[in-house]
Amino acid sequence: MQRLAKKWQGDGIRIGFVPTMGYLHDGHISLVHEARKRVGKKGMVVVSIYVNPTQFAPTEDLSKYPRDLRRDLKLCRDNFRSRVFTPTNEEMYPGKAGSRRGDEADKRGYSTYVVEEKLSRTMEGASRPTHFRGVTTVVAKLFNIVLPDVSVFGQKDFQQATIIQKMVADLDFPVKIIVAPTMRERDGLAMSSRNKYLVGDLRRQATVLWCAIQIARATVKRSKTFPAAKLKAAVKKLVECEPDARLDYVEFFDPETLAPAAVARPGVQMALAVFVGKTRLIDNTRL
Ligand code: AMP
């Protein structure tokens, strides 16, 4: 992949990159379109499909994460002139548990990680302490392999996009980061590969994240400023009206520094994570 990317670079071909974990949906596809727009007809768009083990905690859903590589490849082939990059665990993390390459690097074991130390402490980072270390590590590796001029991330994972932007600035990666809007189902549920787990009534209950966002937006529109603690309590109450839903967190914060806001007002970012049954869903919005 890196050899190809260097050749494209040498030929003056711009490279757009969309990292994903596969099981592609219209949210991912919108990022691919955005990447194509940025690099133009003559550019190359690379989509990586890799379920990155280092961003999952041992208790999380790594082995159960939905996969359908054949369908993903067909989607990419049918819709765009894009290249798909599907590295293996052996290639990405030689020598780590579960990887079996057996060469010299393997025997020494993979041991280098990229860690962002401020923005990754709250919200997703507080609930999933090793998550962002895995994300920044794999994205840094993918940037070094794919050598993109532009890379597109979804606003759906707002904190992740903010941390990637910080990593790129701090470590001088020569890549422009674009954050593209969240694609939603007709009833407001943010598209996600994990929505596959929402069977029966859980699918209906999952719309509670979108309801919470709308209630917070309406409250702030009406009263301009509103105590964040009071709004958090209202969101918790709303979520827990659903029989199988449990609020993990809801936060109001500055969209750039991610510093918590004591008052919710227009321009403040809101993010929440909710378990619906066993499935953990996240969503966010600018108020
Ligand atoms: P994932 O495969 O979940 O790791 O996501 C890959 C990329 O797609 C990330 O940049 C996500 O933020 C983005 N993404 C996921 N869901 C959506 C969505 N509903 N709308 C737009 N982008 C999304």
Coordinates of C-alpha atoms and ligand atoms in Angstrom, one line a residue:
M1 CA 0.0 0.0 0.0
Q2 CA 2.8 2.4 0.9
R3 CA 4.7 1.6 -2.3
L4 CA 1.5 2.3 -4.3
A5 CA 0.9 5.6 -2.4
K6 CA 4.5 6.8 -3.1
K7 CA 4.0 6.0 -6.7
W8 CA 0.8 8.0 -6.8
Q9 CA 2.5 10.9 -5.0
G10 CA 5.3 10.8 -7.6
D11 CA 2.8 11.0 -10.4
G12 CA 1.2 14.0 -8.8
I13 CA -2.0 12.1 -7.9
R14 CA -3.8 13.5 -4.8
I15 CA -4.8 10.9 -2.2
G16 CA -8.0 11.1 -0.2
F17 CA -8.4 8.6 2.7
V18 CA -11.4 7.3 4.7
P19 CA -10.5 5.0 7.6
T20 CA -13.3 2.6 8.6
M21 CA -14.0 -0.6 10.5
G22 CA -16.2 -1.8 7.7
Y23 CA -19.8 -3.0 7.6
L24 CA -20.3 0.0 5.5
H25 CA -23.4 2.2 5.6
D26 CA -24.5 5.5 4.0
G27 CA -22.6 7.4 6.7
H28 CA -19.3 5.9 5.5
I29 CA -20.3 6.4 1.9
S30 CA -20.9 10.1 2.5
L31 CA -17.3 10.3 3.7
V32 CA -16.1 8.6 0.5
H33 CA -18.0 11.1 -1.6
E34 CA -16.5 14.0 0.4
A35 CA -13.0 12.5 -0.1
R36 CA -13.6 12.3 -3.8
K37 CA -14.8 15.9 -3.9
R38 CA -11.6 17.0 -2.2
V39 CA -9.1 15.1 -4.5
G40 CA -11.1 15.6 -7.7
K41 CA -11.7 13.2 -10.6
K42 CA -8.0 12.5 -11.1
G43 CA -7.3 11.8 -7.4
M44 CA -7.3 8.5 -5.7
V45 CA -9.6 7.6 -2.8
V46 CA -8.5 4.9 -0.4
V47 CA -11.0 3.3 2.1
S48 CA -9.4 1.2 4.8
I49 CA -11.4 -1.6 6.4
Y50 CA -9.8 -2.8 9.5
V51 CA -11.4 -3.7 12.9
N52 CA -8.6 -2.4 15.0
P53 CA -8.2 -4.6 18.1
T54 CA -6.2 -2.0 20.1
Q55 CA -9.2 0.3 20.4
F56 CA -11.4 -2.3 22.0
A57 CA -11.1 -3.2 25.7
P58 CA -11.0 -7.0 26.6
T59 CA -14.6 -6.7 27.8
E60 CA -15.9 -5.1 24.6
D61 CA -17.4 -6.4 21.3
L62 CA -14.3 -6.9 19.2
S63 CA -15.0 -10.5 18.2
K64 CA -18.7 -9.8 17.7
Y65 CA -18.2 -6.6 15.7
P66 CA -20.2 -6.9 12.5
R67 CA -18.2 -7.8 9.4
D68 CA -19.2 -8.4 5.8
L69 CA -16.1 -7.8 3.7
R70 CA -17.6 -9.1 0.5
R71 CA -20.5 -6.7 0.7
D72 CA -18.2 -3.8 1.6
L73 CA -15.9 -4.5 -1.3
K74 CA -18.8 -4.7 -3.7
L75 CA -20.2 -1.4 -2.3
C76 CA -16.8 0.3 -2.9
R77 CA -16.4 -1.2 -6.3
D78 CA -19.9 -0.4 -7.5
N79 CA -20.1 3.2 -6.3
F80 CA -16.7 4.8 -6.7
R81 CA -13.3 4.6 -8.2
S82 CA -11.9 3.9 -4.8
R83 CA -9.2 1.5 -3.6
V84 CA -9.9 -0.6 -0.5
F85 CA -7.1 -1.4 1.9
T86 CA -7.7 -4.3 4.3
P87 CA -4.6 -4.9 6.4
T88 CA -4.4 -7.9 8.8
N89 CA -3.6 -7.9 12.5
E90 CA -0.3 -9.7 11.6
E91 CA 0.6 -6.8 9.3
M92 CA -0.5 -4.0 11.7
Y93 CA 0.7 -5.4 15.0
P94 CA 3.3 -8.1 14.4
G95 CA 4.0 -10.0 17.6
K96 CA 1.0 -8.9 19.5
A97 CA -1.2 -11.5 21.1
G98 CA -3.4 -13.0 18.4
S99 CA -0.9 -12.1 15.6
R100 CA 1.2 -14.9 14.1
R101 CA 3.7 -13.7 11.6
G102 CA 6.7 -15.5 13.1
D103 CA 9.4 -13.2 11.8
E104 CA 12.0 -11.1 13.7
A105 CA 9.6 -8.2 14.4
D106 CA 7.2 -10.8 15.6
K107 CA 9.5 -12.1 18.2
R108 CA 10.2 -8.7 19.6
G109 CA 6.5 -7.9 19.7
Y110 CA 4.7 -4.7 18.7
S111 CA 5.4 -2.0 21.3
T112 CA 4.9 1.6 20.0
Y113 CA 1.7 3.6 20.7
V114 CA 0.5 7.2 20.1
V115 CA -1.2 8.8 23.0
E116 CA -3.1 12.1 23.2
E117 CA -3.0 13.2 26.8
K118 CA -5.7 15.9 27.2
L119 CA -8.7 15.7 25.0
S120 CA -8.9 11.9 25.4
R121 CA -9.5 11.9 29.1
T122 CA -13.2 12.8 29.2
M123 CA -16.4 11.2 27.8
E124 CA -15.5 8.2 25.6
G125 CA -12.0 8.2 27.1
A126 CA -13.4 8.1 30.6
S127 CA -15.8 5.3 29.8
R128 CA -13.3 3.4 27.6
P129 CA -9.9 4.2 29.0
T130 CA -7.7 2.5 26.4
H131 CA -9.9 3.4 23.4
F132 CA -8.3 6.6 22.1
R133 CA -4.8 5.2 22.5
G134 CA -5.8 2.5 20.0
V135 CA -7.5 5.0 17.7
T136 CA -4.6 7.5 17.5
T137 CA -2.1 4.6 17.1
V138 CA -3.9 3.0 14.2
V139 CA -4.7 6.3 12.5
A140 CA -1.1 7.4 12.7
K141 CA 0.0 4.0 11.3
L142 CA -2.6 4.3 8.5
F143 CA -1.5 7.8 7.7
N144 CA 2.1 6.6 7.4
I145 CA 1.0 3.7 5.1
V146 CA -1.6 5.5 2.9
L147 CA 0.2 8.9 2.8
P148 CA -3.0 10.9 2.3
D149 CA -3.3 14.6 1.3
V150 CA -6.8 14.7 2.8
S151 CA -8.5 12.4 5.3
V152 CA -12.3 12.5 6.1
F153 CA -13.8 11.6 9.5
G154 CA -17.4 11.7 10.7
Q155 CA -18.8 14.2 13.1
K156 CA -20.7 11.2 14.5
D157 CA -17.5 10.5 16.5
F158 CA -17.0 14.1 17.5
Q159 CA -14.4 13.5 20.2
Q160 CA -12.4 11.1 18.0
A161 CA -12.4 13.7 15.1
T162 CA -11.2 16.4 17.6
I163 CA -8.4 14.2 18.9
I164 CA -7.3 13.2 15.4
Q165 CA -7.1 16.9 14.5
K166 CA -5.0 17.5 17.6
M167 CA -2.7 14.6 16.8
V168 CA -2.2 15.8 13.3
A169 CA -1.3 19.3 14.5
D170 CA 0.9 18.1 17.4
L171 CA 2.8 15.5 15.3
D172 CA 3.0 17.6 12.1
F173 CA 1.3 15.0 9.9
P174 CA 1.1 16.6 6.4
V175 CA -2.6 15.8 6.0
K176 CA -5.7 17.9 5.9
I177 CA -8.5 16.6 8.2
I178 CA -12.1 17.1 7.1
V179 CA -15.0 16.5 9.5
A180 CA -18.2 15.5 7.6
P181 CA -21.8 15.7 9.0
T182 CA -23.6 12.7 10.6
M183 CA -25.9 10.7 8.4
R184 CA -29.1 9.6 10.1
E185 CA -32.0 7.2 9.5
R186 CA -35.4 8.8 8.8
D187 CA -36.3 8.7 12.5
G188 CA -33.1 10.5 13.5
L189 CA -31.0 7.5 14.7
A190 CA -27.4 8.1 13.7
M191 CA -26.3 5.5 11.2
S192 CA -23.8 3.0 12.8
S193 CA -22.5 -0.5 12.1
R194 CA -23.6 -1.4 15.6
N195 CA -27.3 -0.6 14.8
K196 CA -27.4 -4.1 13.4
Y197 CA -27.6 -5.3 17.0
L198 CA -30.8 -3.4 17.6
V199 CA -33.5 -6.0 17.1
G200 CA -37.2 -5.8 17.9
D201 CA -38.2 -3.0 20.2
L202 CA -34.5 -2.0 20.9
R203 CA -34.5 -0.3 17.5
R204 CA -37.4 2.0 18.6
Q205 CA -35.8 2.6 22.0
A206 CA -32.6 3.7 20.3
T207 CA -34.3 6.9 19.0
V208 CA -34.1 8.2 22.6
L209 CA -30.6 9.6 21.8
W210 CA -32.1 11.8 19.0
C211 CA -35.1 12.7 21.3
A212 CA -32.6 13.8 24.0
I213 CA -30.7 16.0 21.4
Q214 CA -33.9 17.6 20.2
I215 CA -35.1 18.3 23.7
A216 CA -31.7 19.9 24.6
R217 CA -31.8 22.0 21.4
A218 CA -35.3 23.2 22.1
T219 CA -34.5 24.1 25.7
V220 CA -31.5 26.1 24.7
K221 CA -33.4 27.8 21.9
R222 CA -36.2 28.8 24.3
S223 CA -34.1 29.9 27.3
K224 CA -30.8 30.9 25.7
T225 CA -28.8 29.7 28.8
F226 CA -29.8 26.7 30.9
P227 CA -27.8 25.1 33.7
A228 CA -26.0 22.0 32.3
A229 CA -26.6 20.0 35.5
K230 CA -30.3 20.5 35.2
L231 CA -30.3 19.6 31.5
K232 CA -28.2 16.5 32.2
A233 CA -30.8 15.3 34.8
A234 CA -33.6 15.9 32.3
V235 CA -31.8 13.8 29.7
K236 CA -31.1 11.0 32.2
K237 CA -34.8 10.9 33.1
L238 CA -35.8 10.8 29.5
V239 CA -33.4 8.0 28.6
E240 CA -34.4 5.9 31.5
C241 CA -38.1 6.0 30.6
E242 CA -37.1 3.4 28.0
P243 CA -37.1 -0.1 29.5
D244 CA -33.8 -1.2 28.1
A245 CA -31.9 2.1 27.9
R246 CA -29.3 3.2 30.4
L247 CA -27.4 6.5 30.2
D248 CA -23.6 6.1 30.2
Y249 CA -22.9 9.9 30.1
V250 CA -24.2 13.1 28.7
E251 CA -21.9 16.1 28.6
F252 CA -22.1 19.8 27.5
F253 CA -18.7 21.2 26.5
D254 CA -16.6 23.6 24.4
P255 CA -16.4 22.1 20.9
E256 CA -12.7 23.0 20.5
T257 CA -11.2 22.3 24.0
L258 CA -13.8 19.8 25.1
A259 CA -13.8 21.7 28.4
P260 CA -17.1 21.1 30.3
A261 CA -19.6 23.9 30.2
A262 CA -21.5 24.8 33.3
V263 CA -24.3 26.3 31.2
A264 CA -25.8 25.0 28.0
R265 CA -26.2 27.8 25.5
P266 CA -26.1 28.1 21.7
G267 CA -22.7 27.0 20.4
V268 CA -22.0 24.5 23.1
Q269 CA -21.5 20.9 22.0
M270 CA -23.6 18.1 23.5
A271 CA -22.6 14.5 23.4
L272 CA -24.1 11.4 25.0
A273 CA -23.6 7.6 25.2
V274 CA -26.5 5.3 25.9
F275 CA -26.7 1.5 26.3
V276 CA -29.7 0.2 24.5
G277 CA -29.8 -3.4 25.7
K278 CA -26.2 -4.5 25.4
T279 CA -25.4 -2.1 22.5
R280 CA -23.6 1.1 23.3
L281 CA -24.7 4.0 21.1
I282 CA -23.2 7.5 20.9
D283 CA -24.4 10.8 19.3
N284 CA -23.7 14.5 19.5
T285 CA -24.8 17.9 18.3
R286 CA -23.9 21.6 18.4
L287 CA -26.6 23.4 20.4
Ligands
AMP1 P1 -16.3 3.3 12.0 O1 -16.4 2.3 10.9 O2 -17.5 3.2 12.9 O3 -14.9 3.3 12.7 O4 -16.4 4.7 11.3 C1 -15.5 5.1 10.3 C2 -15.8 6.6 10.0 O5 -17.1 6.8 9.6 C3 -15.5 7.5 11.2 O6 -14.9 8.7 10.8 C4 -16.9 7.8 11.7 O7 -17.0 9.0 12.4 C5 -17.7 7.8 10.4 N1 -19.1 7.6 10.6 C6 -19.7 6.6 11.3 N2 -21.0 6.7 11.3 C7 -21.3 7.9 10.6 C8 -22.5 8.5 10.3 N3 -23.7 8.1 10.7 N4 -22.4 9.7 9.5 C9 -21.2 10.1 9.1 N5 -20.0 9.5 9.4 C10 -20.1 8.4 10.1

